[in-house]
Short mmCIF file of N, CA and C in Angstrom, two decimals:
data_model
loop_
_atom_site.label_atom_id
_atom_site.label_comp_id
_atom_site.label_asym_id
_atom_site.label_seq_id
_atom_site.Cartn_x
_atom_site.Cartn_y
_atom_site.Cartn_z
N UNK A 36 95.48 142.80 99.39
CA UNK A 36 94.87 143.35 100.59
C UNK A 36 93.53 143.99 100.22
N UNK A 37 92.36 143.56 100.88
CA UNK A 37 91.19 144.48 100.86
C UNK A 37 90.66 144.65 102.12
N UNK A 38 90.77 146.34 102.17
CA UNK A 38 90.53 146.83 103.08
C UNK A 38 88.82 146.59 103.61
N UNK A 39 88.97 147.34 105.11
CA UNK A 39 87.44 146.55 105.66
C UNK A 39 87.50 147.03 107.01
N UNK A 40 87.01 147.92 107.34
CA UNK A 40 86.46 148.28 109.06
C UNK A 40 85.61 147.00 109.94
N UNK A 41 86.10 147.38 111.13
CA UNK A 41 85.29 145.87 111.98
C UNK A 41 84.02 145.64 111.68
N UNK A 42 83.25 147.05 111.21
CA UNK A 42 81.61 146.85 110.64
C UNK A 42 81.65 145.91 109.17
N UNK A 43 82.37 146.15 108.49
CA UNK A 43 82.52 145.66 107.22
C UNK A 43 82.68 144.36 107.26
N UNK A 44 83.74 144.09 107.83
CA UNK A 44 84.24 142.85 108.34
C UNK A 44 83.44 141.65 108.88
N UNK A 45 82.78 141.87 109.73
CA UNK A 45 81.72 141.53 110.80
C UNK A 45 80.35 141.06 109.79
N UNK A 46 79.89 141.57 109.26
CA UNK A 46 79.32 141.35 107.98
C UNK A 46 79.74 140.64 107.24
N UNK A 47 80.82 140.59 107.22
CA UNK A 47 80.93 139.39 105.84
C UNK A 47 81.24 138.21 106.56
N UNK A 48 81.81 138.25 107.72
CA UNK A 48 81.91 137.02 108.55
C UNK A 48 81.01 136.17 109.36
N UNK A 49 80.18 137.36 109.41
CA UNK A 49 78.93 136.78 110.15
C UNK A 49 79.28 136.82 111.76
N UNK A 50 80.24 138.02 111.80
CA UNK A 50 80.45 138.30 113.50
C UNK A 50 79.81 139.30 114.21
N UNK A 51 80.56 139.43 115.20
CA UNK A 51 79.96 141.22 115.74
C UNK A 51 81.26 142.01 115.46
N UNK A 52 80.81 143.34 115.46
CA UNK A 52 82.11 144.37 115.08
C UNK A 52 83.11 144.15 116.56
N UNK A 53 82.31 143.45 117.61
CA UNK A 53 83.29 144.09 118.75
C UNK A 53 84.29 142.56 118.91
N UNK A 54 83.50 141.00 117.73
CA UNK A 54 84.76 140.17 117.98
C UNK A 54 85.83 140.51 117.09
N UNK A 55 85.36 141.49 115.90
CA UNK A 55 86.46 141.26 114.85
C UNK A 55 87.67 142.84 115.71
N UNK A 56 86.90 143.33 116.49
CA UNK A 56 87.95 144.33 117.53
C UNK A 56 89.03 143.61 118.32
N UNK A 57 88.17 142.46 118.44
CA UNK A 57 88.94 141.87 120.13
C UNK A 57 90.11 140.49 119.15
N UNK A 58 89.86 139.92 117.94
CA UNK A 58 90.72 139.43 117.28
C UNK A 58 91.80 140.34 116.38
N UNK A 59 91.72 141.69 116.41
CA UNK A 59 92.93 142.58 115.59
C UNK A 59 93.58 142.77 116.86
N UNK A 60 92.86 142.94 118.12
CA UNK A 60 93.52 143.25 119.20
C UNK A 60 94.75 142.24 119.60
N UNK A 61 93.90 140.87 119.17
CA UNK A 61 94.74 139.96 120.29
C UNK A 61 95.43 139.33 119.48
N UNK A 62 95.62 139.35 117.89
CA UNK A 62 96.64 138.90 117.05
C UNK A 62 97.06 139.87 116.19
N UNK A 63 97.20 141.45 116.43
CA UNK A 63 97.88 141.89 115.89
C UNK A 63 97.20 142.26 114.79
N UNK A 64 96.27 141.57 113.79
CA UNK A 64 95.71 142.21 112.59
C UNK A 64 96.20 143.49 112.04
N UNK A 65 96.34 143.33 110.93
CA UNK A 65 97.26 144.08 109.89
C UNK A 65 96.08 145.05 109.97
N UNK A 66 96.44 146.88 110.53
CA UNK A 66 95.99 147.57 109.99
C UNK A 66 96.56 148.51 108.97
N UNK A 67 95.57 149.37 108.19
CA UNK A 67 95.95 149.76 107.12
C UNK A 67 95.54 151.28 107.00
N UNK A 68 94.98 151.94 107.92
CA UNK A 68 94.43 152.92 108.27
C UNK A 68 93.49 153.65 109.16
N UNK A 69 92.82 154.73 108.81
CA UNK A 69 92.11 155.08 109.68
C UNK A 69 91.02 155.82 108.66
N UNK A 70 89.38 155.32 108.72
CA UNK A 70 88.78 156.58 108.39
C UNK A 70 87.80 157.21 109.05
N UNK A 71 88.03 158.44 109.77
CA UNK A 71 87.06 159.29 110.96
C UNK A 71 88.03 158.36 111.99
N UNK A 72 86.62 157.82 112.73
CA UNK A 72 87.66 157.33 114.19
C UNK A 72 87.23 155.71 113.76
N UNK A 73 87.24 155.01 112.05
CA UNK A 73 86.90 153.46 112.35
C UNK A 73 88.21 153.50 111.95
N UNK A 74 88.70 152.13 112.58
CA UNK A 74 90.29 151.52 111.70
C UNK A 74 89.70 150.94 110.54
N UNK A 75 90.51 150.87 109.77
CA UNK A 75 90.68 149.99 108.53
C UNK A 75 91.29 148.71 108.71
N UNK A 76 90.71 148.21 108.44
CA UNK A 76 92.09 146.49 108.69
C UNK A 76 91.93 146.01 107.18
N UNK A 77 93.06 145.14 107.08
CA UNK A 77 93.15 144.06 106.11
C UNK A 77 92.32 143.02 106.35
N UNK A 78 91.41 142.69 105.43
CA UNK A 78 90.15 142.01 105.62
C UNK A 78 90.51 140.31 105.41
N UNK A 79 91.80 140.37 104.43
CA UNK A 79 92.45 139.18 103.95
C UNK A 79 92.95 138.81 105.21
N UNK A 80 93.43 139.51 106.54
CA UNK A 80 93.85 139.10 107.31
C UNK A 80 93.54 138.34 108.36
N UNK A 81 92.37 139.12 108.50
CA UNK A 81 90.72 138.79 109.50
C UNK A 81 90.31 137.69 109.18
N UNK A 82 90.12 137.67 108.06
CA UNK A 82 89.52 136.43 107.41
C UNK A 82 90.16 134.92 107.60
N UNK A 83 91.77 135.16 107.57
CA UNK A 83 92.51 134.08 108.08
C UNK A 83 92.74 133.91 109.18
N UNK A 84 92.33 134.99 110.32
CA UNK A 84 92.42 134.64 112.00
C UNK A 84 90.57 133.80 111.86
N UNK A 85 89.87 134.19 111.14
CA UNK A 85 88.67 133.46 112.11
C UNK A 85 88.64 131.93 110.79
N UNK A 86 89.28 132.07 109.36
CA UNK A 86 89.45 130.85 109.29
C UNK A 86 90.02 129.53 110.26
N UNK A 87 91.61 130.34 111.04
CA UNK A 87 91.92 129.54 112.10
C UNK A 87 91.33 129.11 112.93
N UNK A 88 90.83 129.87 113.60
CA UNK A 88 89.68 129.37 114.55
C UNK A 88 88.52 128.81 114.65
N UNK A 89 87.79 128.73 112.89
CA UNK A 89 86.96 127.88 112.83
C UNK A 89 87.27 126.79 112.68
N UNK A 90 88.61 126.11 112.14
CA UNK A 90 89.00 124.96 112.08
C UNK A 90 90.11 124.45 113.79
N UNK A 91 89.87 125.35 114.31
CA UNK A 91 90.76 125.00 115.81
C UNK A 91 92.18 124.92 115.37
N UNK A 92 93.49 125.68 114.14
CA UNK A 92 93.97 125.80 114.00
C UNK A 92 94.75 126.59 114.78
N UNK A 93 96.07 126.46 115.27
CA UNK A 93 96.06 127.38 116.29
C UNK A 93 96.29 129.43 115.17
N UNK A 94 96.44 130.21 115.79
CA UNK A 94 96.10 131.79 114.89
C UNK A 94 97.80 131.97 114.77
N UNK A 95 98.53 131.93 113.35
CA UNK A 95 99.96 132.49 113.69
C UNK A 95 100.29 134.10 113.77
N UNK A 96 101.42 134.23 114.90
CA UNK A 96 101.13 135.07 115.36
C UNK A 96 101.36 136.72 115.18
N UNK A 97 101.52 136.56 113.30
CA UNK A 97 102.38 137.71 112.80
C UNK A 97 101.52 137.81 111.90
N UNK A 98 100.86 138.80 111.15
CA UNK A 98 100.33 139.47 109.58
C UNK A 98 101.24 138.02 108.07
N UNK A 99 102.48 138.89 108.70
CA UNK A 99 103.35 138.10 107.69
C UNK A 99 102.74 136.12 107.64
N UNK A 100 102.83 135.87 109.08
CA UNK A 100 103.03 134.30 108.80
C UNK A 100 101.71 133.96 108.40
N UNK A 101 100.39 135.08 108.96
CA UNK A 101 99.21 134.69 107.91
C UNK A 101 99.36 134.95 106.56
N UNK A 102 100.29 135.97 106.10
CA UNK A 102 100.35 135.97 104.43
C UNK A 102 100.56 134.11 103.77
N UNK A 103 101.49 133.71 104.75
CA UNK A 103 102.32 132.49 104.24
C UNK A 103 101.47 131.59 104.36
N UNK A 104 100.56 131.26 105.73
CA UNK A 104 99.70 130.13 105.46
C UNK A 104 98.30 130.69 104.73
N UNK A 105 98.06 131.72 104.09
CA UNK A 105 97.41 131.90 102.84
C UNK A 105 97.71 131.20 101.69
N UNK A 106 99.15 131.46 101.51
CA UNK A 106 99.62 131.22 100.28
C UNK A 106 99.45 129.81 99.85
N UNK A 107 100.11 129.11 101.34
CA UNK A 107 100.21 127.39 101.04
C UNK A 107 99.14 126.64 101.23
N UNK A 108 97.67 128.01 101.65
CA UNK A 108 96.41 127.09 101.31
C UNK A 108 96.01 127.32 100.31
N UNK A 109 96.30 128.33 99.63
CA UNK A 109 96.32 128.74 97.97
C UNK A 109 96.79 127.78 97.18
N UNK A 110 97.83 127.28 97.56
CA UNK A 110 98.50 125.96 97.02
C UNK A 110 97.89 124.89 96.74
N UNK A 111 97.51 124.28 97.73
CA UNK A 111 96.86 123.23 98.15
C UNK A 111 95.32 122.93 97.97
N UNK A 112 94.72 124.36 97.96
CA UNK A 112 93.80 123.80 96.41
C UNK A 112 92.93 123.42 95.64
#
């Protein structure tokens, strides 16, 4: 897990802070804290909702089942 606020995030994705808001919103994104009033999210997580969606994959709909299709694209290689 590496942590990452929607500013952080957004930056490395090349989004805006308010899509990487509206994708933790609408799939749940693994958060991991709070610092002041930004969330923290799992950046590993983020990263695999807008991988999905850049490939029109559909987004699965749990933290966990993105751990898993991490893994088996880790696999694969």
């Amino acid at each position: 897990m590496h942590p990452a606020t929607a500013r952080q995030a957004a930056a490395r994705l090349d989004r805006s802070p308010i899509t990487i808001r509206q994708w933790a919103r609408r799939y749940h994104a693994r958060v991991l804290g709070r610092v002041g009033r930004e969330v923290v999210y799992d950046y590993d997580d983020l990263a695999t909702i807008e991988g999905c969606i850049w490939r029109g994959d559909e987004v699965p709909l749990t933290p966990e089942a993105r751990d898993e299709l991490r893994a088996q694209l880790g696999r694969a290689a």
